[in-house]
XYZ file of C-alpha atoms in Angstrom:
677
model
C 123.839 66.419 -0.241
C 121.893 69.359 0.154
C 118.279 68.303 1.251
C 115.836 68.342 -1.635
C 112.850 71.065 -1.609
C 109.801 70.049 -0.537
C 106.782 69.606 -2.726
C 104.434 72.928 -2.533
C 101.110 72.037 -0.947
C 98.455 71.996 -3.381
C 95.522 74.373 -2.906
C 92.710 72.407 -1.497
C 89.228 72.952 -3.517
C 87.245 75.748 -1.811
C 84.680 73.749 0.546
C 81.471 75.391 0.923
C 80.387 77.480 3.835
C 78.079 75.407 6.259
C 75.173 77.613 7.273
C 74.795 78.446 11.123
C 72.522 76.231 12.838
C 69.316 77.290 13.613
C 68.270 79.755 16.702
C 65.617 77.165 17.322
C 67.906 74.001 17.798
C 70.565 76.471 19.695
C 67.956 77.279 22.206
C 66.991 73.318 22.564
C 70.499 72.388 22.880
C 70.645 75.559 25.648
C 67.874 74.024 27.572
C 69.250 70.539 27.984
C 72.561 71.893 29.362
C 70.627 74.034 32.031
C 68.484 70.958 32.689
C 71.557 68.669 32.821
C 73.037 71.340 35.196
C 70.758 69.940 38.114
C 73.035 66.953 38.327
C 75.540 67.888 41.010
C 78.436 65.767 39.359
C 77.782 67.391 36.125
C 77.052 70.877 37.130
C 79.842 72.974 36.151
C 80.726 71.172 32.780
C 77.022 71.442 31.779
C 77.227 75.369 32.863
C 80.226 76.048 30.734
C 78.605 74.293 27.826
C 75.162 76.364 28.550
C 77.558 79.528 28.323
C 78.858 78.387 25.072
C 75.735 77.898 23.570
C 74.476 81.340 24.796
C 77.275 83.257 23.322
C 76.409 81.178 19.720
C 72.862 82.258 19.881
C 74.428 86.115 20.537
C 76.506 85.699 17.578
C 73.557 85.161 15.445
C 71.083 87.600 17.468
C 73.058 89.835 19.677
C 70.034 91.627 21.452
C 68.314 88.270 22.307
C 67.143 88.956 25.981
C 66.833 85.286 26.480
C 70.087 84.246 25.717
C 71.791 86.966 27.671
C 69.728 85.997 30.778
C 70.681 82.564 30.506
C 74.385 83.217 29.925
C 74.387 85.572 32.847
C 72.508 82.873 35.353
C 74.901 80.319 33.892
C 77.932 82.574 34.957
C 76.521 83.107 38.330
C 75.787 79.689 38.980
C 79.030 78.535 38.257
C 80.527 81.463 40.448
C 81.968 83.233 37.658
C 80.691 87.106 39.044
C 83.216 89.112 37.199
C 82.386 87.796 33.799
C 78.536 87.993 34.725
C 78.873 91.410 35.615
C 81.069 92.411 32.173
C 78.164 90.664 30.504
C 75.349 92.607 32.171
C 77.400 96.111 31.580
C 77.619 95.153 27.759
C 73.898 94.566 27.628
C 73.218 97.960 29.093
C 72.968 99.138 25.452
C 69.832 97.171 25.029
C 68.354 98.902 27.942
C 67.637 95.335 29.625
C 66.888 95.323 33.580
C 69.272 93.293 34.873
C 69.661 95.120 38.105
C 68.694 92.404 40.184
C 71.073 89.904 38.720
C 74.030 92.780 39.327
C 72.987 93.285 42.596
C 73.505 89.572 43.525
C 76.795 89.268 41.858
C 77.873 92.355 44.244
C 76.362 90.468 46.937
C 78.696 87.538 46.305
C 81.740 89.794 45.876
C 81.023 91.295 49.448
C 80.203 94.930 47.903
C 77.286 95.090 50.124
C 76.393 98.883 49.872
C 76.246 98.626 46.174
C 74.281 95.846 46.174
C 71.775 97.369 48.290
C 71.630 100.823 46.720
C 70.840 98.620 43.375
C 67.932 97.152 45.327
C 66.372 100.425 46.383
C 64.700 101.416 42.996
C 63.208 97.712 42.222
C 59.961 96.365 42.613
C 59.380 94.872 46.011
C 58.802 91.391 45.210
C 59.694 88.168 47.351
C 62.989 88.055 45.371
C 64.173 91.429 45.621
C 63.088 91.282 49.411
C 64.626 88.040 50.140
C 68.071 89.419 48.607
C 67.869 92.768 50.562
C 67.289 90.573 53.975
C 70.607 88.612 52.889
C 72.536 91.746 52.410
C 70.854 93.075 55.564
C 72.163 90.120 57.616
C 75.706 89.981 56.285
C 75.928 93.878 57.168
C 74.931 92.968 60.322
C 71.756 95.109 60.807
C 69.601 92.217 62.129
C 66.873 94.360 63.190
C 66.105 95.546 59.627
C 66.839 91.894 58.423
C 64.401 90.496 60.808
C 61.811 93.054 59.669
C 62.022 92.095 56.080
C 62.144 88.188 56.899
C 58.578 89.001 58.985
C 57.034 90.884 55.881
C 58.223 87.645 53.669
C 56.416 85.133 56.027
C 53.166 85.313 54.029
C 54.858 84.026 50.885
C 55.765 80.456 50.399
C 59.485 80.697 50.355
C 61.913 77.629 51.148
C 64.138 78.038 53.888
C 62.485 81.306 55.102
C 62.346 79.872 58.486
C 66.065 78.871 58.586
C 66.946 82.517 57.655
C 64.691 84.229 60.196
C 65.892 81.572 62.804
C 69.634 82.740 62.296
C 68.618 86.432 62.291
C 66.693 86.198 65.550
C 69.998 84.399 66.981
C 72.388 86.789 65.942
C 69.789 89.633 66.836
C 70.253 88.384 70.564
C 66.608 87.127 70.442
C 67.170 83.245 70.657
C 64.416 83.129 73.000
C 62.169 84.085 70.290
C 62.985 81.300 67.771
C 60.376 78.443 69.341
C 57.674 80.653 69.113
C 58.422 81.662 65.713
C 58.541 77.842 64.802
C 55.293 77.262 66.761
C 53.459 80.188 64.561
C 54.969 78.760 61.456
C 53.729 75.395 62.573
C 57.104 73.768 61.829
C 58.999 71.354 63.631
C 62.627 71.731 64.536
C 63.513 68.538 63.301
C 61.800 69.270 59.523
C 65.354 69.745 58.197
C 69.012 69.598 59.492
C 69.397 73.042 58.548
C 66.679 73.995 60.874
C 67.487 71.806 63.495
C 71.238 73.377 63.478
C 70.006 76.703 63.819
C 67.574 75.627 66.809
C 70.066 74.271 68.538
C 72.213 77.357 68.252
C 69.147 79.077 69.928
C 69.521 76.847 72.763
C 73.254 77.192 73.293
C 72.619 81.127 73.554
C 70.006 80.302 76.351
C 72.752 78.017 78.213
C 70.689 75.178 77.475
C 73.585 72.709 76.357
C 72.241 69.323 76.844
C 69.200 69.703 74.645
C 71.364 71.656 72.289
C 73.968 68.519 72.006
C 70.584 66.275 71.527
C 69.421 68.487 68.845
C 72.645 68.950 66.919
C 73.225 65.138 67.013
C 69.576 64.492 65.706
C 70.536 67.441 62.840
C 73.751 65.120 61.748
C 71.604 61.868 61.201
C 68.807 63.624 59.557
C 71.418 65.342 57.014
C 73.074 62.359 56.447
C 69.868 60.396 55.684
C 68.373 63.237 53.438
C 71.911 63.597 51.634
C 72.336 59.971 50.743
C 68.783 59.852 49.493
C 70.109 62.720 46.996
C 72.829 60.360 45.712
C 75.601 62.824 47.628
C 79.074 61.428 47.704
C 80.433 60.608 51.347
C 83.224 63.545 51.087
C 80.450 66.109 49.714
C 78.401 65.153 52.862
C 81.224 65.575 55.219
C 81.852 68.918 54.031
C 77.788 69.569 54.217
C 77.556 68.781 57.659
C 80.976 69.971 58.843
C 79.002 73.273 60.820
C 77.166 70.711 62.879
C 80.380 68.913 63.994
C 81.977 72.030 64.857
C 78.997 73.096 66.835
C 79.035 69.867 68.707
C 82.711 69.955 69.684
C 81.590 73.583 70.919
C 79.006 72.293 72.890
C 81.305 69.848 74.486
C 83.468 72.463 75.319
C 80.827 74.255 77.187
C 79.676 71.127 78.957
C 83.415 70.941 80.225
C 84.697 68.071 78.070
C 87.527 69.597 77.346
C 89.808 66.579 76.018
C 86.632 65.516 73.614
C 86.478 69.202 72.118
C 90.004 69.325 71.430
C 90.171 65.869 69.668
C 87.375 66.917 67.620
C 88.569 70.183 66.613
C 91.735 68.552 65.610
C 90.253 65.857 63.863
C 88.141 68.300 61.687
C 91.188 70.508 60.827
C 91.776 68.724 57.457
C 92.435 69.319 53.587
C 89.107 68.258 53.240
C 87.354 71.156 55.380
C 88.953 73.608 53.433
C 86.226 73.501 50.898
C 84.168 74.751 53.618
C 86.527 77.535 54.894
C 83.781 79.166 57.261
C 83.821 75.974 59.370
C 87.532 75.394 59.213
C 87.744 79.008 60.622
C 85.594 78.243 63.398
C 87.279 75.141 64.258
C 90.594 76.529 64.187
C 89.789 79.632 66.111
C 88.185 77.539 68.868
C 91.048 75.106 69.250
C 93.339 78.243 69.513
C 91.333 79.484 72.220
C 91.347 76.109 74.073
C 94.830 75.790 73.872
C 95.788 79.321 75.147
C 99.444 79.839 75.470
C 100.016 76.582 74.827
C 101.726 75.311 71.555
C 101.722 78.572 70.251
C 103.924 78.182 66.947
C 101.434 75.356 66.095
C 98.086 77.473 66.621
C 99.703 80.489 64.419
C 100.342 77.864 61.675
C 96.834 76.702 62.087
C 95.513 80.509 61.608
C 97.350 80.876 58.642
C 95.370 78.196 56.969
C 92.652 81.113 57.026
C 94.966 83.900 55.289
C 94.280 85.436 51.849
C 97.169 83.487 49.967
C 99.773 85.770 48.211
C 98.921 88.740 50.486
C 102.337 90.248 52.442
C 100.119 91.006 55.578
C 97.882 89.185 57.285
C 94.242 89.320 55.775
C 91.268 86.404 56.176
C 90.412 85.032 52.751
C 87.329 86.127 50.856
C 85.620 82.893 51.475
C 85.291 83.917 54.898
C 83.029 86.889 54.136
C 80.131 84.702 55.590
C 81.109 85.039 58.859
C 79.704 87.567 60.984
C 81.893 90.861 61.904
C 81.968 89.302 65.441
C 83.557 86.217 64.483
C 86.187 87.892 62.121
C 86.878 90.094 65.019
C 87.621 87.338 67.516
C 89.955 85.285 64.726
C 92.032 88.455 64.163
C 92.047 89.103 68.084
C 93.308 85.711 68.816
C 95.812 86.115 66.437
C 97.226 89.271 67.950
C 97.319 87.614 71.353
C 99.071 84.670 70.209
C 101.830 87.096 68.374
C 102.262 88.705 71.873
C 102.843 85.429 73.511
C 105.355 84.371 70.899
C 107.179 87.732 71.373
C 106.664 88.600 67.661
C 106.214 92.456 68.105
C 106.522 93.651 64.779
C 103.610 91.386 63.491
C 101.380 92.254 66.370
C 102.100 96.115 66.058
C 101.279 95.738 62.230
C 98.168 93.634 62.512
C 96.889 95.938 65.105
C 97.261 99.051 63.188
C 95.006 97.573 60.621
C 92.259 96.508 62.498
C 90.768 99.954 63.480
C 89.924 100.377 59.612
C 88.520 96.987 59.338
C 86.270 97.441 62.702
C 85.928 100.994 63.054
C 83.015 100.768 65.647
C 84.348 98.204 67.760
C 86.336 98.728 71.049
C 88.362 95.129 70.434
C 90.972 97.031 68.063
C 91.705 99.942 70.855
C 92.051 97.254 73.544
C 94.361 95.117 71.340
C 96.587 98.387 70.441
C 96.682 99.405 74.249
C 97.870 95.473 75.128
C 100.794 95.930 72.488
C 101.602 99.353 74.225
C 101.712 97.971 77.584
C 103.691 94.905 76.472
C 106.261 97.662 75.086
C 106.180 99.392 78.320
C 104.282 102.321 76.999
C 101.794 102.171 79.606
C 100.462 106.207 79.141
C 100.299 105.595 75.447
C 97.992 102.974 76.074
C 95.880 104.730 78.470
C 95.562 107.705 75.905
C 94.280 105.561 73.143
C 91.475 103.745 75.478
C 90.308 107.157 76.662
C 90.006 108.716 72.942
C 87.948 105.601 72.211
C 85.585 106.172 75.305
C 85.024 109.900 74.382
C 84.728 108.785 70.632
C 81.845 106.038 71.393
C 80.599 106.667 74.747
C 77.674 103.774 74.591
C 80.521 101.201 74.034
C 83.239 102.541 76.510
C 82.567 100.286 79.218
C 85.332 97.480 78.456
C 87.610 99.903 77.147
C 87.229 102.060 80.463
C 87.785 98.737 82.307
C 90.875 98.049 80.776
C 92.049 101.755 81.072
C 91.516 101.306 84.856
C 93.538 97.730 84.749
C 96.342 99.500 82.973
C 96.700 102.806 85.066
C 96.407 100.894 88.523
C 99.084 98.487 87.492
C 100.997 101.223 86.359
C 100.528 103.175 89.842
C 98.522 106.030 87.902
C 95.988 105.636 90.639
C 94.002 109.024 90.052
C 93.480 107.889 86.172
C 92.153 104.493 87.343
C 89.845 106.055 89.790
C 88.392 108.650 87.243
C 88.001 105.516 84.473
C 85.829 103.365 86.832
C 83.889 106.834 87.773
C 83.068 106.987 84.042
C 81.083 103.864 84.235
C 77.268 104.435 85.143
C 75.749 101.106 85.424
C 78.611 99.550 88.013
C 79.063 102.992 90.074
C 77.566 102.064 93.000
C 78.133 98.331 93.285
C 79.936 97.202 96.520
C 83.013 95.885 94.390
C 83.410 99.186 92.435
C 82.982 100.996 95.499
C 85.717 99.496 97.682
C 88.224 99.668 94.364
C 87.058 103.367 94.156
C 87.910 104.089 97.645
C 90.994 102.167 97.769
C 92.505 104.024 94.514
C 91.433 107.367 95.622
C 93.108 106.710 99.189
C 96.444 105.787 97.426
C 96.029 109.025 95.342
C 95.806 111.057 98.710
C 92.060 111.953 97.727
C 90.223 111.278 101.055
C 87.379 113.808 100.104
C 86.806 111.849 96.886
C 86.964 108.479 98.832
C 84.575 110.014 101.418
C 82.259 111.159 98.730
C 82.252 108.012 96.904
C 81.114 106.058 100.139
C 78.185 108.719 100.957
C 76.947 108.892 97.037
C 76.798 104.978 97.308
C 75.072 104.971 100.923
C 72.480 107.268 99.432
C 71.972 105.404 96.320
C 71.239 102.384 98.424
C 69.011 103.961 100.504
C 66.674 105.309 97.936
C 66.857 102.103 96.005
C 63.384 100.046 95.696
C 64.691 96.470 96.609
C 63.872 94.383 99.776
C 67.574 93.142 100.063
C 69.432 95.571 102.090
C 72.679 93.636 102.073
C 74.605 95.826 100.174
C 73.504 98.836 102.248
C 74.373 97.275 105.210
C 77.593 96.210 103.833
C 78.427 99.915 102.461
C 77.181 101.624 105.568
C 79.578 99.749 107.892
C 82.704 100.083 105.573
C 81.824 104.097 105.372
C 81.689 104.144 109.154
C 85.152 102.412 109.345
C 86.660 104.711 106.620
C 85.581 107.877 108.792
C 86.755 106.732 111.901
C 90.172 106.097 110.205
C 90.416 109.477 108.948
C 89.265 111.182 111.832
C 85.405 112.002 110.945
C 83.930 110.551 114.278
C 80.884 112.499 114.378
C 79.861 111.137 110.564
C 80.959 107.695 111.822
C 79.006 107.575 114.761
C 75.725 108.786 112.475
C 76.003 105.938 110.330
C 76.556 103.572 113.093
C 73.199 104.713 114.551
C 71.315 104.858 111.182
C 72.349 100.742 111.187
C 71.105 100.461 114.468
C 67.717 102.179 113.883
C 67.232 100.393 110.156
C 68.913 96.925 110.988
C 68.513 96.521 114.738
C 71.091 96.025 117.401
C 73.795 94.196 115.697
C 76.926 93.588 118.037
C 79.055 95.232 115.163
C 77.177 98.005 114.646
C 76.682 98.835 118.746
C 80.549 97.848 119.490
C 81.403 100.512 116.390
C 79.254 103.146 117.759
C 80.127 102.690 121.231
C 84.077 103.025 120.430
C 83.253 105.828 117.917
C 80.994 108.205 119.844
C 82.911 107.836 123.326
C 85.416 110.123 121.642
C 82.629 112.829 121.456
C 79.781 112.113 123.525
C 80.797 109.946 126.685
C 77.214 109.678 128.080
C 75.433 108.638 125.041
C 78.426 105.830 124.614
C 77.393 104.494 127.985
C 73.569 104.503 127.332
C 74.355 102.581 123.875
C 77.079 100.356 126.299
C 73.988 99.248 128.203
C 72.633 97.541 125.347
C 75.258 95.205 125.000
C 74.783 92.032 126.414
C 77.211 90.803 129.119
C 79.917 87.861 127.955
C 79.379 85.034 130.136
C 83.459 84.491 130.127
C 83.560 87.566 132.082
C 81.518 86.881 135.207
C 83.526 86.943 138.381
C 85.925 89.424 136.950
C 86.311 92.985 139.085
C 86.694 95.308 136.459
C 87.082 98.489 138.664
C 89.907 96.731 140.562
C 91.171 95.826 137.140
C 91.556 99.219 136.116
C 93.163 100.404 139.208
C 96.362 98.100 138.357
C 99.213 99.183 136.009
C 98.064 96.424 133.595
C 99.560 92.828 133.274
C 102.960 92.013 132.161
C 104.329 89.770 129.623
C 106.935 87.134 131.242
C 109.144 85.649 128.507
C 108.562 81.863 128.613
C 105.620 81.832 130.869
C 102.501 80.341 129.555
C 99.157 81.888 128.197
C 96.204 81.727 130.546
C 93.152 80.676 128.744
C 89.427 81.964 130.168
C 87.245 79.479 130.809
C 83.837 79.243 132.219
C 82.708 78.448 135.796
C 82.681 74.399 136.465
C 85.347 73.941 133.661
C 88.993 73.084 134.596
C 91.746 72.774 131.711
C 93.413 69.456 132.609
C 97.086 69.706 132.556
C 98.615 67.286 130.059
C 101.564 65.359 132.017
C 104.662 64.992 129.853
C 106.112 61.342 130.028
C 109.563 61.179 130.870
C 111.774 59.026 128.870
C 114.730 57.185 129.597
C 117.698 58.348 127.505
C 119.038 56.076 125.140
C 122.873 55.474 125.039
C 125.234 53.749 122.487
C 125.645 50.080 122.786
C 128.385 49.172 124.982
C 128.409 52.509 126.819
C 128.170 52.740 130.570
C 126.795 55.728 131.595
C 128.126 55.111 135.382
C 131.765 55.481 133.674
C 131.724 57.300 130.798
C 135.475 57.781 130.377
C 137.006 60.908 129.087
C 135.231 63.339 127.252
C 135.171 63.301 123.298
C 137.423 65.479 121.544
C 135.156 68.693 120.959
C 136.908 69.543 117.499
C 136.296 65.973 116.127
C 133.866 67.167 113.551
C 136.103 70.439 112.364
C 138.428 69.838 109.253
C 142.022 69.058 110.280
C 143.002 72.586 109.191
C 140.605 74.348 111.178
C 141.419 72.469 114.493
C 143.664 74.211 117.302
C 146.061 71.089 117.064
C 146.994 71.661 113.250
C 150.432 72.445 112.272
C 151.474 72.968 108.668
C 154.214 71.076 107.314
C 157.269 73.141 106.214
C 158.553 73.108 102.752
C 162.043 72.290 102.245
C 163.297 75.298 100.078
C 166.759 73.359 99.386
C 165.012 70.179 98.114
C 163.331 72.471 95.078
C 167.057 73.461 93.926
C 168.368 69.378 93.637
C 168.651 68.664 90.170
C 169.874 65.301 90.490
C 171.807 62.906 92.678
C 175.293 63.777 93.902
C 178.053 64.131 91.282
C 175.509 64.091 88.645
C 177.114 65.405 85.401
C 175.300 68.698 83.828
C 173.725 68.517 80.728
C 173.611 71.065 77.670
C 170.533 73.232 77.717
C 169.237 72.194 74.227
C 169.339 68.406 75.564
C 166.175 66.831 76.663
C 166.180 65.688 80.236
C 164.630 63.030 81.681
C 162.226 65.151 83.962
C 160.824 66.314 80.764
C 160.339 63.116 79.163
C 158.381 62.109 82.408
C 156.301 65.314 82.036
C 155.057 64.305 78.755
C 154.128 60.684 79.366
C 150.645 61.832 81.585
C 149.444 63.768 78.715
C 149.830 61.172 76.270
C 148.395 58.688 78.289
C 145.447 60.949 79.069
C 144.733 61.377 75.498
C 144.785 57.840 74.790
C 142.281 57.493 77.631
C 139.992 60.228 76.392
C 139.653 58.302 73.210
C 138.507 54.917 74.576
C 136.565 56.681 77.386
C 132.518 57.038 77.007
C 130.974 60.139 75.644
C 129.364 61.006 78.836
C 132.750 61.457 80.795
C 134.566 62.876 77.667
C 134.920 66.747 79.358
C 136.479 65.275 82.491
C 139.395 63.478 80.537
C 139.785 66.765 78.310
C 140.071 69.060 81.644
C 142.696 66.602 82.889
C 144.538 66.691 80.048
C 144.718 70.547 79.861
C 146.150 70.541 83.346
C 149.142 68.031 82.310
C 149.967 70.598 79.461
C 150.150 73.294 82.137
C 152.555 71.235 84.077
C 154.651 70.986 81.093
C 154.921 74.697 80.680
C 155.872 75.406 83.994
C 158.746 73.094 84.212
């Protein structure tokens, strides 16, 4: 049967259209949602409701500035920066000033230069100056950032001292943090954030014990204050994660490596993923602590910091809070791990992207050189480091040292010496001078090596310092070098200066006498008289000793040792021991001598005669009178030959696993016997 047609729905009577709610009621509702967002547990839901109510207000009054501002602020607090920016740009038709809010959204999206440009034309009030300082902090312009914070000190802003302390630390002015707190009349323990930053300043000043105590205090203060604010335990753990990571770092600096590794490992958990910067520091420090051990696991942990969905390795956007130096360190550690794991393609790909990210840093150039050295291309590595040192001469010290090391290992001695010569602040240090002289000697540049020594002697002679140790060492080595290379006159002059300025030292006098004797014998004799006679040489006639042809060494003769008068060396008498004989042996009747070949194998003894093989025996096929069989009929000998193979295979199945290989070898030998027969 065909289905019955459904009755048509009857049209409902037109319901009267409800009037829109009054705009005053909507603003009352909007205000209640904004106040409700103060509660941390309901923050996101209340902010979303506030955005919906603001949209209702704007549908009635599209140009209402208060509704627009409430919507933008709610979107920013809910981390919806793209939506906030689109709302701001759509409101430009009404000519409202949302430049501060737009700059804040760009700052949160890490578009720092655009955000800073937007703030330039705005009024210099405390809000804009604070945002400007935060942007400068993120850009790494610490000097400008500190200047802005110093101007804000008179304004009553919360957490100003926390940000100022962080800026001073990153600017390398950690010693000023305590003075700043004293000027503001604030104790380091007034909040856990300030205690944390003050502890970081103590770490920079190598005061690790005090830093550890202050970090522990910061954690206690944080737990108490957050519990009073009704925070959940998981949220408290995430909030105080930076303190835990820093405590582990202090343990590492204090030499408690096992404690530090255990602390880092415990922190790397799914909960800490909500605080990605703290997770990044914990992972990086753990990887650095391990070094080349557990490379695959270290690479997996670094993958936790990667931007999800990307083909190449890029740090997640949430890690923009890290300083450029921290990011650079994470990338550098990943490259080193890839080199340890021999993943050259990935290392090459990552290294090629680093110069664009850290344009004015020497680290990308050094990592590129490391990859090229691993690929056995030292000349290319030297070229890259040389280009960087020319482009950034103020930051070239580490790059030039790396170039010198690569060149020295590759036997490019002149390039290594030239690299060291381009570092002014270490030029005249004794270690650098010694290295330069050795490199130039190997390169055959004797004059260059000599000029390095002369320059160092001149530098330390004119140095305004009371410590003359470095000058003495360099002058002595310079004199020794000149003697080796036939420059006796210059060497003698150096030795004379040493004697005049540093007294009649035995080393200088002996060096001068032996050197100047080749040039001026009379002068050498006058200096020889200043040498004190040795007591051990008393009673020795030097003139008669010179007339002799010299002592000759006799093989096996004991060496005589010169001793002072009145002392005689006691000769040690050797104890004679009776020989020990075997049990039952009579030395008076020893009997016949043992065979001298008794320890040789029988085949190597002179009495050995090999047995002859009877060739006729191999032709016997059976007993006399045996009837010859047909070729196709199996013989008894072939049946006998097959028996051991079968027996071996059965034994192999019963044998334990550890001896299976020996059984199979036996079986293969018996099968060969069958084929020969």
